[in-house]
């Protein structure tokens, strides 16, 4: 194995000179700096597709490359790169993308389990983007599509980021979800609404950024802002996945994976996620 030291580069973010590892994903790098770049399709545990176009920043370089808008998730840290994250051009570009995403998104936030931890809700609030310029009717799709014992799909909420589609081949090794239909009729799903299979379905609810794929077990169990969250470790097998346990009114209502590259990366199995009823049993000490 090579012990060659990591190559470092000098770049500038919002006018501040910084030292960075070469060839790092710019979006991940900016997030680690606390810059909070809005994004939907990018996930640190999945491949990059750069399809949602929400993570735009202005860049100049490397070398003689001119100043331009670029998606941060498809840009790498490089020597001499200059990055601006909050210019008027950046704000206008992101606002345009958001307007398209909201054109057909239902006003489900009051009844959506993702409310409170939904980036679409957060970015919309941050941008103050509550009015639409469109007077067309919103598209309607199916609500509460049954995708097996763990997950429910709400087609109207989907922003087609494809995180869930990539999850299966890239993490579990088998394709289950796809995007069907064309243009405005494109929709995520399984062939013929076939139920999802396997032991890792619950991860879809974590990676879906907008509440299109939600956990049946957590359906309307609590509002996110009323939860008390505690870092923990799953005791159900010797892997010991890092978890976060969410408690509402003294009862465990949800267990989620806690990112830990040394053990479980961003994922956990459905057994560890869903088998917590015994923790809430009345006869338990
Ligand atoms: Fe970069 Fe979607 S997060 S294009």
Short mmCIF file of C-alpha atoms in Angstrom, two decimals, residues 53-285:
data_model
loop_
_atom_site.label_atom_id
_atom_site.label_comp_id
_atom_site.label_asym_id
_atom_site.label_seq_id
_atom_site.Cartn_x
_atom_site.Cartn_y
_atom_site.Cartn_z
CA UNK A 53 -29.15 21.75 -10.32
CA UNK A 54 -29.88 23.24 -6.89
CA UNK A 55 -26.29 23.36 -5.61
CA UNK A 56 -25.07 26.10 -7.96
CA UNK A 57 -22.13 28.30 -7.02
CA UNK A 58 -19.96 30.66 -9.03
CA UNK A 59 -16.46 29.46 -9.81
CA UNK A 60 -13.42 30.77 -11.64
CA UNK A 61 -10.50 28.59 -12.68
CA UNK A 62 -8.68 26.35 -12.33
CA UNK A 63 -6.24 27.94 -14.76
CA UNK A 64 -7.70 30.36 -17.30
CA UNK A 65 -11.30 29.02 -17.05
CA UNK A 66 -13.61 32.08 -16.78
CA UNK A 67 -16.00 32.97 -14.00
CA UNK A 68 -19.24 30.96 -14.40
CA UNK A 69 -22.07 29.17 -12.63
CA UNK A 70 -21.36 25.52 -11.83
CA UNK A 71 -23.00 22.81 -9.77
CA UNK A 72 -20.83 22.28 -6.69
CA UNK A 73 -21.52 18.53 -6.51
CA UNK A 74 -19.89 18.00 -9.94
CA UNK A 75 -16.87 20.25 -9.21
CA UNK A 76 -13.67 19.18 -7.51
CA UNK A 77 -11.29 21.15 -5.33
CA UNK A 78 -8.32 22.24 -7.45
CA UNK A 79 -5.30 24.54 -7.29
CA UNK A 80 -6.28 28.19 -7.86
CA UNK A 81 -10.04 27.55 -7.91
CA UNK A 82 -12.11 30.52 -6.72
CA UNK A 83 -15.62 29.88 -5.41
CA UNK A 84 -18.45 32.28 -4.50
CA UNK A 85 -21.45 30.80 -2.69
CA UNK A 86 -23.82 33.73 -2.16
CA UNK A 87 -23.63 36.15 -5.11
CA UNK A 88 -26.71 37.58 -6.85
CA UNK A 89 -26.13 35.24 -9.82
CA UNK A 90 -26.01 32.21 -7.49
CA UNK A 91 -29.15 33.24 -5.64
CA UNK A 92 -31.02 33.86 -8.90
CA UNK A 93 -30.00 30.48 -10.35
CA UNK A 94 -31.00 28.56 -7.22
CA UNK A 95 -34.26 30.46 -6.98
CA UNK A 96 -35.16 29.51 -10.55
CA UNK A 97 -34.53 25.82 -9.88
CA UNK A 98 -36.56 25.97 -6.69
CA UNK A 99 -39.45 27.62 -8.49
CA UNK A 100 -39.61 24.73 -10.95
CA UNK A 101 -39.47 22.17 -8.14
CA UNK A 102 -42.26 23.91 -6.27
CA UNK A 103 -44.47 24.30 -9.34
CA UNK A 104 -45.96 20.86 -8.75
CA UNK A 105 -45.03 20.12 -5.15
CA UNK A 106 -48.12 19.65 -2.97
CA UNK A 107 -48.69 21.82 0.10
CA UNK A 108 -48.43 18.76 2.34
CA UNK A 109 -46.04 20.12 4.96
CA UNK A 110 -48.64 20.15 7.78
CA UNK A 111 -49.25 16.41 7.36
CA UNK A 112 -45.87 15.28 6.02
CA UNK A 113 -43.58 13.18 8.23
CA UNK A 114 -40.54 14.90 6.68
CA UNK A 115 -41.64 18.38 7.81
CA UNK A 116 -38.99 19.89 10.05
CA UNK A 117 -36.14 17.95 8.43
CA UNK A 118 -37.01 18.61 4.77
CA UNK A 119 -34.43 20.57 2.76
CA UNK A 120 -37.09 21.63 0.24
CA UNK A 121 -39.06 23.22 3.06
CA UNK A 122 -35.92 24.80 4.54
CA UNK A 123 -34.60 26.24 1.26
CA UNK A 124 -38.04 27.58 0.35
CA UNK A 125 -38.33 29.27 3.73
CA UNK A 126 -34.78 30.62 3.47
CA UNK A 127 -35.47 32.09 0.03
CA UNK A 128 -38.86 33.48 1.10
CA UNK A 129 -40.30 31.80 -1.95
CA UNK A 130 -43.95 31.34 -1.03
CA UNK A 131 -45.71 32.61 -4.16
CA UNK A 132 -45.80 30.93 -7.56
CA UNK A 133 -45.88 32.79 -10.89
CA UNK A 134 -47.75 29.89 -12.46
CA UNK A 135 -51.53 29.91 -12.61
CA UNK A 136 -51.68 26.36 -13.94
CA UNK A 137 -53.18 23.58 -11.85
CA UNK A 138 -50.60 21.48 -10.02
CA UNK A 139 -50.13 17.98 -11.43
CA UNK A 140 -51.75 15.27 -9.38
CA UNK A 141 -50.18 11.88 -8.82
CA UNK A 142 -50.96 8.95 -6.57
CA UNK A 143 -50.69 9.35 -2.80
CA UNK A 144 -49.88 6.48 -0.37
CA UNK A 145 -48.59 3.91 -2.86
CA UNK A 146 -47.85 0.71 -0.94
CA UNK A 147 -44.25 -0.40 -1.62
CA UNK A 148 -44.20 -3.32 0.80
CA UNK A 149 -44.04 -3.66 4.58
CA UNK A 150 -41.58 -0.82 5.28
CA UNK A 151 -42.09 2.08 2.84
CA UNK A 152 -44.96 4.17 1.46
CA UNK A 153 -44.52 6.28 -1.68
CA UNK A 154 -46.22 9.64 -2.19
CA UNK A 155 -45.72 10.34 -5.88
CA UNK A 156 -46.69 14.02 -5.71
CA UNK A 157 -43.90 14.90 -3.28
CA UNK A 158 -41.12 13.33 -5.36
CA UNK A 159 -38.59 15.77 -6.88
CA UNK A 160 -36.94 13.03 -8.99
CA UNK A 161 -33.56 13.41 -7.31
CA UNK A 162 -33.01 9.64 -7.93
CA UNK A 163 -31.21 9.04 -4.64
CA UNK A 164 -33.52 6.08 -3.96
CA UNK A 165 -32.99 4.68 -7.46
CA UNK A 166 -29.19 4.78 -7.01
CA UNK A 167 -29.32 3.39 -3.47
CA UNK A 168 -30.22 -0.18 -4.43
CA UNK A 169 -27.59 -0.93 -7.11
CA UNK A 170 -24.88 1.05 -5.33
CA UNK A 171 -25.45 -0.10 -1.75
CA UNK A 172 -27.30 -3.43 -1.77
CA UNK A 173 -26.23 -4.50 -5.26
CA UNK A 174 -29.65 -5.06 -6.84
CA UNK A 175 -31.85 -2.64 -8.79
CA UNK A 176 -35.40 -2.29 -7.48
CA UNK A 177 -36.60 1.25 -8.14
CA UNK A 178 -36.55 3.14 -11.42
CA UNK A 179 -37.95 6.30 -12.99
CA UNK A 180 -40.86 5.51 -15.28
CA UNK A 181 -42.70 7.70 -17.80
CA UNK A 182 -41.44 10.69 -19.73
CA UNK A 183 -41.23 14.45 -19.26
CA UNK A 184 -43.83 15.79 -16.85
CA UNK A 185 -45.11 12.24 -16.33
CA UNK A 186 -41.79 10.91 -15.02
CA UNK A 187 -42.24 9.15 -11.72
CA UNK A 188 -40.20 6.98 -9.41
CA UNK A 189 -41.51 3.50 -8.63
CA UNK A 190 -41.13 -0.24 -8.97
CA UNK A 191 -42.32 -2.18 -12.05
CA UNK A 192 -46.07 -2.71 -11.53
CA UNK A 193 -45.83 -1.37 -7.95
CA UNK A 194 -43.99 -4.54 -6.97
CA UNK A 195 -43.21 -4.47 -3.23
CA UNK A 196 -39.61 -3.65 -2.29
CA UNK A 197 -37.50 -6.54 -1.08
CA UNK A 198 -34.48 -7.00 1.14
CA UNK A 199 -33.29 -5.89 4.54
CA UNK A 200 -32.31 -2.29 3.82
CA UNK A 201 -35.54 -0.66 2.66
CA UNK A 202 -35.81 1.75 5.59
CA UNK A 203 -32.75 3.68 4.38
CA UNK A 204 -34.93 5.10 1.60
CA UNK A 205 -36.84 7.18 4.14
CA UNK A 206 -33.55 8.69 5.37
CA UNK A 207 -32.16 9.58 1.96
CA UNK A 208 -35.40 10.81 0.34
CA UNK A 209 -35.03 14.57 0.81
CA UNK A 210 -38.72 15.45 0.58
CA UNK A 211 -41.00 12.90 2.25
CA UNK A 212 -41.93 11.03 -0.94
CA UNK A 213 -40.67 7.79 0.60
CA UNK A 214 -41.63 7.51 4.24
CA UNK A 215 -41.43 4.82 6.91
CA UNK A 216 -44.73 3.11 7.63
CA UNK A 217 -43.71 2.56 11.23
CA UNK A 218 -43.13 6.28 11.80
CA UNK A 219 -46.26 7.46 9.94
CA UNK A 220 -47.77 10.37 11.89
CA UNK A 221 -46.07 9.10 15.07
CA UNK A 222 -44.70 12.54 16.05
CA UNK A 223 -43.61 15.91 14.73
CA UNK A 224 -39.85 16.07 14.31
CA UNK A 225 -39.45 19.13 16.50
CA UNK A 226 -41.02 17.32 19.48
CA UNK A 227 -38.48 14.46 19.39
CA UNK A 228 -35.64 14.03 21.85
CA UNK A 229 -32.72 12.49 19.94
CA UNK A 230 -29.89 10.51 21.54
CA UNK A 231 -26.82 9.01 19.85
CA UNK A 232 -26.70 5.28 20.47
CA UNK A 233 -25.42 1.93 19.16
CA UNK A 234 -27.64 -0.84 17.81
CA UNK A 235 -27.36 -3.89 20.09
CA UNK A 236 -28.99 -6.44 17.77
CA UNK A 237 -25.86 -7.85 16.13
CA UNK A 238 -22.09 -7.78 16.46
CA UNK A 239 -21.69 -5.01 13.84
CA UNK A 240 -22.97 -2.43 16.34
CA UNK A 241 -24.20 0.20 13.90
CA UNK A 242 -24.10 3.78 15.14
CA UNK A 243 -27.66 5.02 15.54
CA UNK A 244 -29.77 7.94 16.69
CA UNK A 245 -32.75 7.05 18.86
CA UNK A 246 -35.72 9.43 18.63
CA UNK A 247 -38.02 9.52 21.64
CA UNK A 248 -41.46 11.11 21.89
CA UNK A 249 -43.30 11.38 25.22
CA UNK A 250 -41.07 8.74 26.79
CA UNK A 251 -41.45 6.19 23.98
CA UNK A 252 -39.00 5.29 21.22
CA UNK A 253 -40.67 6.18 17.91
CA UNK A 254 -37.79 6.00 15.44
CA UNK A 255 -34.25 4.66 15.13
CA UNK A 256 -32.00 6.04 12.39
CA UNK A 257 -28.43 5.28 11.30
CA UNK A 258 -25.81 7.77 12.52
CA UNK A 259 -23.11 8.26 9.86
CA UNK A 260 -19.98 6.32 10.84
CA UNK A 261 -17.58 5.48 7.98
CA UNK A 262 -15.75 2.95 10.18
CA UNK A 263 -18.85 0.81 10.87
CA UNK A 264 -22.06 1.41 8.97
CA UNK A 265 -21.33 4.45 6.76
CA UNK A 266 -24.85 6.03 6.34
CA UNK A 267 -26.93 2.85 6.53
CA UNK A 268 -28.54 0.30 8.83
CA UNK A 269 -30.71 -2.80 8.37
CA UNK A 270 -34.47 -2.88 8.87
CA UNK A 271 -34.15 -5.28 11.80
CA UNK A 272 -32.17 -2.75 13.83
CA UNK A 273 -34.32 0.13 12.64
CA UNK A 274 -37.76 -1.33 13.26
CA UNK A 275 -37.42 -3.76 16.15
CA UNK A 276 -37.86 -1.42 19.10
CA UNK A 277 -41.37 -2.22 20.39
CA UNK A 278 -39.87 -4.22 23.26
CA UNK A 279 -38.15 -1.00 24.44
CA UNK A 280 -41.60 0.57 24.92
CA UNK A 281 -43.25 -2.49 26.54
CA UNK A 282 -45.20 -1.61 29.70
CA UNK A 283 -43.66 -4.52 31.65
CA UNK A 284 -40.10 -3.32 30.95
CA UNK A 285 -38.31 -1.95 34.02
#
